[in-house]
N, CA, C and O atoms as a DFTB+ gen file, in Angstrom:
364 C
 N C O
     1  1     112.410     105.849     101.336
     2  2     111.640     106.181     103.519
     3  2     112.170     107.644     103.915
     4  3     112.927     108.168     103.099
     5  1     112.025     107.970     104.446
     6  2     112.349     109.486     105.097
     7  2     113.662     109.669     105.541
     8  3     114.131     108.596     105.923
     9  1     114.266     110.396     105.620
    10  2     115.843     110.389     106.676
    11  2     114.715     111.361     107.979
    12  3     115.281     111.778     108.989
    13  1     113.737     111.526     107.866
    14  2     113.535     111.875     109.222
    15  2     113.298     110.751     110.294
    16  3     112.431     110.010     109.831
    17  1     113.639     110.378     111.339
    18  2     112.849     109.336     112.665
    19  2     111.969     109.603     112.816
    20  3     111.714     110.721     113.264
    21  1     110.577     108.265     112.373
    22  2     108.830     107.512     112.771
    23  2     109.158     109.537     113.711
    24  3     109.053     110.618     113.131
    25  1     109.516     109.309     115.125
    26  2     108.849     109.476     115.930
    27  2     108.714     111.619     116.321
    28  3     107.986     112.337     117.006
    29  1     109.919     111.820     115.368
    30  2     109.488     113.232     115.107
    31  2     107.878     113.320     113.824
    32  3     107.314     114.414     113.777
    33  1     107.444     112.437     113.136
    34  2     106.767     112.769     111.880
    35  2     105.104     112.071     113.326
    36  3     103.898     112.123     113.086
    37  1     105.380     111.851     113.863
    38  2     104.006     111.160     114.619
    39  2     103.621     111.279     115.833
    40  3     102.527     110.964     116.300
    41  1     104.917     111.941     116.592
    42  2     104.073     112.776     117.769
    43  2     102.676     113.344     117.627
    44  3     102.135     113.191     116.532
    45  1     102.331     113.677     118.128
    46  2     101.119     114.431     118.404
    47  2      99.726     113.660     119.495
    48  3      99.665     112.883     120.448
    49  1      98.987     114.275     118.828
    50  2      97.219     113.747     118.967
    51  2      97.066     112.425     118.632
    52  3      96.949     111.879     117.535
    53  1      97.098     111.673     120.602
    54  2      96.763     109.965     119.756
    55  2      96.633     109.185     118.389
    56  3      97.373     108.441     117.746
    57  1      95.286     109.721     118.226
    58  2      94.940     109.288     116.697
    59  2      95.750     109.114     115.272
    60  3      95.529     108.798     114.103
    61  1      96.878     109.543     116.167
    62  2      97.955     110.157     114.899
    63  2      98.533     108.472     114.912
    64  3      98.914     108.036     113.826
    65  1      98.581     107.729     115.883
    66  2      99.280     106.286     116.559
    67  2      98.431     105.388     115.108
    68  3      98.876     104.454     114.442
    69  1      96.908     106.206     114.973
    70  2      96.137     105.575     114.250
    71  2      96.038     105.458     112.683
    72  3      95.245     104.828     111.983
    73  1      97.586     106.643     112.214
    74  2      96.596     106.977     110.739
    75  2      97.960     105.926     109.808
    76  3      99.098     105.495     110.000
    77  1      96.541     105.934     108.422
    78  2      96.943     105.293     107.919
    79  2      98.667     105.556     107.651
    80  3      99.645     104.827     107.814
    81  1      98.513     106.851     107.203
    82  2      99.898     107.331     105.968
    83  2     100.782     106.597     107.096
    84  3     101.874     106.522     106.531
    85  1     100.956     105.939     108.527
    86  2     102.330     105.807     109.549
    87  2     102.685     104.486     108.263
    88  3     103.827     104.588     107.816
    89  1     101.965     103.479     107.743
    90  2     102.692     102.752     107.218
    91  2     103.903     102.758     105.581
    92  3     104.619     102.059     104.864
    93  1     103.085     104.840     105.936
    94  2     104.230     104.460     104.099
    95  2     105.297     105.591     103.840
    96  3     106.227     105.558     104.645
    97  1     105.332     106.119     103.333
    98  2     106.847     107.621     102.924
    99  2     106.338     108.209     103.460
   100  3     105.178     107.822     103.320
   101  1     106.353     109.129     104.183
   102  2     106.302     110.629     104.522
   103  2     106.532     111.262     103.805
   104  3     105.966     112.355     103.827
   105  1     107.215     111.055     103.048
   106  2     107.639     112.007     101.516
   107  2     106.516     111.822     100.773
   108  3     106.102     112.979     100.696
   109  1     105.803     111.195     100.219
   110  2     104.510     111.353      99.916
   111  2     103.295     112.403     100.443
   112  3     102.312     112.591      99.726
   113  1     103.452     113.132     101.868
   114  2     102.188     113.687     101.732
   115  2     102.834     114.980     102.100
   116  3     102.216     115.816     102.759
   117  1     104.044     115.168     101.701
   118  2     104.277     116.338     101.769
   119  2     105.291     117.010     100.188
   120  3     106.502     117.113     100.387
   121  1     104.948     117.279      99.242
   122  2     104.858     116.623      97.969
   123  2     105.769     118.523      97.585
   124  3     105.335     119.441      98.281
   125  1     106.668     118.807      96.759
   126  2     107.027     120.346      95.857
   127  2     105.713     121.280      96.299
   128  3     104.570     120.912      96.570
   129  1     106.197     122.407      96.278
   130  2     105.520     123.008      95.905
   131  2     104.587     123.717      94.797
   132  3     103.556     124.364      94.619
   133  1     105.809     123.065      94.124
   134  2     105.361     123.434      92.095
   135  2     104.658     121.421      91.825
   136  3     103.915     121.051      90.917
   137  1     105.112     120.748      92.697
   138  2     103.619     119.570      92.486
   139  2     102.198     119.137      92.709
   140  3     101.626     119.545      93.720
   141  1     101.877     118.733      92.274
   142  2     100.076     118.894      92.642
   143  2     100.119     117.291      93.203
   144  3     100.452     116.233      92.668
   145  1      99.588     117.668      94.625
   146  2      99.244     116.675      95.245
   147  2      99.554     115.279      95.316
   148  3     100.053     115.277      94.191
   149  1      99.643     114.445      95.574
   150  2      99.921     112.999      95.030
   151  2      98.787     112.116      95.076
   152  3      98.552     111.606      96.171
   153  1      97.840     111.759      93.855
   154  2      96.927     111.057      94.166
   155  2      96.930     109.717      94.999
   156  3      95.908     109.231      95.485
   157  1      98.258     109.146      95.114
   158  2      98.207     107.133      95.907
   159  2      98.093     108.363      97.720
   160  3      97.265     107.984      98.548
   161  1      98.768     109.390      97.995
   162  2      98.818     109.741      99.840
   163  2      97.533     110.547      99.884
   164  3      97.013     110.945     100.926
   165  1      96.849     110.849      98.088
   166  2      95.553     110.894      98.740
   167  2      94.630     110.177      98.879
   168  3      93.821     110.591      99.710
   169  1      94.251     108.713      98.139
   170  2      94.270     107.878      98.386
   171  2      94.400     106.835      99.256
   172  3      94.031     105.713      98.910
   173  1      94.870     107.037     100.335
   174  2      95.461     106.618     101.223
   175  2      94.947     107.225     102.254
   176  3      94.388     106.326     102.883
   177  1      94.804     108.185     102.793
   178  2      93.734     109.376     103.425
   179  2      92.522     108.764     103.396
   180  3      91.995     108.094     104.284
   181  1      92.088     109.060     102.235
   182  2      90.354     108.746     102.676
   183  2      90.075     107.323     102.736
   184  3      88.909     106.930     102.744
   185  1      91.553     106.118     102.802
   186  2      89.768     105.366     103.483
   187  2      91.206     104.838     105.159
   188  3      91.517     103.876     105.862
   189  1      91.507     106.084     104.967
   190  2      91.580     105.855     107.090
   191  2      91.298     106.393     107.667
   192  3      90.972     107.536     107.348
   193  1      91.220     105.915     109.008
   194  2      89.798     105.589     109.674
   195  2      90.116     106.536     110.508
   196  3      89.892     106.382     111.709
   197  1      90.868     108.033     109.873
   198  2      90.898     109.020     111.169
   199  2      91.367     110.323     110.241
   200  3      92.054     111.344     110.213
   201  1      90.659     109.668     109.673
   202  2      90.586     110.632     108.059
   203  2      90.203     112.057     108.549
   204  3      90.948     113.027     108.411
   205  1      88.962     112.100     109.140
   206  2      87.959     112.965     109.311
   207  2      89.335     114.079     111.325
   208  3      89.153     115.283     111.503
   209  1      89.812     113.715     111.776
   210  2      90.619     114.116     112.690
   211  2      92.372     114.307     112.401
   212  3      93.393     114.437     113.076
   213  1      92.105     114.254     111.416
   214  2      93.372     114.327     110.738
   215  2      92.949     115.596     109.890
   216  3      93.834     116.318     109.430
   217  1      92.123     115.772     109.758
   218  2      91.616     117.294     108.653
   219  2      91.078     118.434     109.762
   220  3      90.975     119.657     109.857
   221  1      90.822     117.303     110.481
   222  2      90.467     119.247     111.622
   223  2      91.603     119.600     111.955
   224  3      91.935     120.784     111.910
   225  1      92.671     118.329     112.478
   226  2      93.960     119.037     112.951
   227  2      94.622     120.157     112.157
   228  3      95.023     121.197     112.680
   229  1      94.700     119.909     111.016
   230  2      95.221     120.688     110.824
   231  2      94.183     121.794     110.123
   232  3      94.946     122.757     110.041
   233  1      92.925     122.242     109.574
   234  2      92.320     122.983     110.044
   235  2      92.414     123.799     110.751
   236  3      92.540     124.967     110.384
   237  1      92.392     123.543     111.599
   238  2      92.197     124.149     113.096
   239  2      94.423     125.237     113.006
   240  3      94.527     126.342     113.538
   241  1      95.287     124.789     112.529
   242  2      96.368     124.922     112.353
   243  2      96.888     125.003     111.220
   244  3      97.170     124.097     110.435
   245  1      97.075     126.593     111.089
   246  2      97.789     126.980     109.436
   247  2      98.288     126.716     108.917
   248  3      98.170     126.553     107.702
   249  1      99.504     126.455     109.925
   250  2     100.829     126.114     109.843
   251  2     101.725     124.952     109.269
   252  3     102.905     124.831     108.942
   253  1     100.261     123.910     109.314
   254  2     100.133     122.974     108.280
   255  2     100.363     122.492     106.583
   256  3      99.571     122.730     105.672
   257  1     101.343     121.943     106.498
   258  2     101.105     122.101     105.274
   259  2     101.470     120.902     105.170
   260  3     101.836     120.139     106.064
   261  1     101.285     120.554     103.040
   262  2     101.400     118.613     102.875
   263  2     100.058     118.739     103.245
   264  3      99.356     119.651     103.681
   265  1      99.847     117.158     102.847
   266  2      98.049     116.677     102.777
   267  2      98.548     116.325     104.092
   268  3      99.661     116.167     104.594
   269  1      96.648     116.219     104.698
   270  2      96.153     116.243     105.841
   271  2      94.658     115.466     105.868
   272  3      94.590     115.953     106.997
   273  1      93.833     114.983     105.764
   274  2      93.249     114.706     106.140
   275  2      92.821     113.910     104.615
   276  3      92.049     112.963     104.763
   277  1      93.228     114.197     103.263
   278  2      93.059     114.005     102.126
   279  2      93.275     115.240     101.575
   280  3      93.439     115.156     100.358
   281  1      93.339     116.375     102.013
   282  2      93.050     117.495     101.596
   283  2      94.260     118.447     100.995
   284  3      95.043     117.532     101.252
   285  1      94.969     119.282     100.526
   286  2      96.169     120.049      99.896
   287  2      95.969     121.171     100.595
   288  3      94.865     121.523     101.009
   289  1      96.923     121.727     100.743
   290  2      97.120     123.294     101.655
   291  2      95.922     124.476     101.874
   292  3      95.212     125.025     102.717
   293  1      96.368     124.407     100.038
   294  2      95.332     125.250      99.411
   295  2      94.019     125.259      99.909
   296  3      93.395     126.278     100.207
   297  1      93.341     123.329     100.051
   298  2      92.143     123.279     100.002
   299  2      91.805     123.317     101.685
   300  3      90.981     124.050     102.231
   301  1      92.268     122.789     102.025
   302  2      92.055     123.774     103.792
   303  2      91.613     125.073     103.940
   304  3      90.730     125.518     104.672
   305  1      92.765     125.944     102.694
   306  2      92.698     127.432     102.621
   307  2      91.085     127.422     102.808
   308  3      90.463     127.741     103.821
   309  1      90.664     127.052     101.786
   310  2      89.275     127.286     101.253
   311  2      88.037     126.740     102.181
   312  3      87.022     127.362     102.493
   313  1      88.349     125.614     102.479
   314  2      87.301     125.331     104.172
   315  2      87.703     126.311     105.573
   316  3      86.790     126.589     106.350
   317  1      89.097     126.807     105.843
   318  2      89.299     127.862     107.018
   319  2      88.318     129.252     106.150
   320  3      87.776     130.037     106.928
   321  1      88.173     129.442     105.057
   322  2      87.725     131.169     104.645
   323  2      85.690     130.605     104.502
   324  3      84.749     131.375     104.698
   325  1      85.577     129.118     104.124
   326  2      83.811     129.211     104.259
   327  2      83.586     128.826     105.152
   328  3      82.364     128.881     105.288
   329  1      84.183     128.281     106.223
   330  2      83.719     128.412     107.442
   331  2      84.170     129.570     108.356
   332  3      84.092     129.467     109.580
   333  1      84.572     130.507     107.834
   334  2      85.009     132.094     108.046
   335  2      83.494     132.863     107.873
   336  3      82.837     133.472     108.717
   337  1      83.178     132.561     106.291
   338  2      81.658     132.793     106.356
   339  2      80.558     132.509     106.693
   340  3      79.621     133.245     107.001
   341  1      80.649     131.169     106.635
   342  2      79.746     130.478     107.905
   343  2      79.003     130.964     109.072
   344  3      77.837     131.093     109.445
   345  1      80.564     131.239     109.607
   346  2      80.116     131.542     111.076
   347  2      79.750     132.850     111.036
   348  3      79.000     133.097     111.981
   349  1      79.999     133.971     110.214
   350  2      79.837     135.120     109.960
   351  2      78.569     134.896     110.176
   352  3      78.048     134.856     111.291
   353  1      77.819     134.684     108.748
   354  2      76.327     134.892     108.007
   355  2      75.574     134.023     109.483
   356  3      74.394     133.710     109.323
   357  1      76.013     133.770     110.415
   358  2      75.290     133.249     111.143
   359  2      74.879     133.563     112.640
   360  3      74.068     133.254     113.513
   361  1      76.012     134.411     112.356
   362  2      75.363     135.775     113.581
   363  2      74.518     136.635     113.369
   364  3      74.213     137.434     114.255
């Protein structure tokens, strides 16, 4: 398990209390920069009841690193970019 206290990891919006990741080692969601996202963590995210809330939280906060809502930091950058393009096309 991580050396970080769980209350430091899971403080935040109420939906975080329902997150599947709470039941697992937090380090699974923060791979080193040289490693690909952990497929086990992604699998856990994909069956999480608050996956959508988690993803939206991380998309809105560019400072969120690691795996959130089943996506990597790079994937969320692409999501933000696509949303900006969609909103510009809609104007």
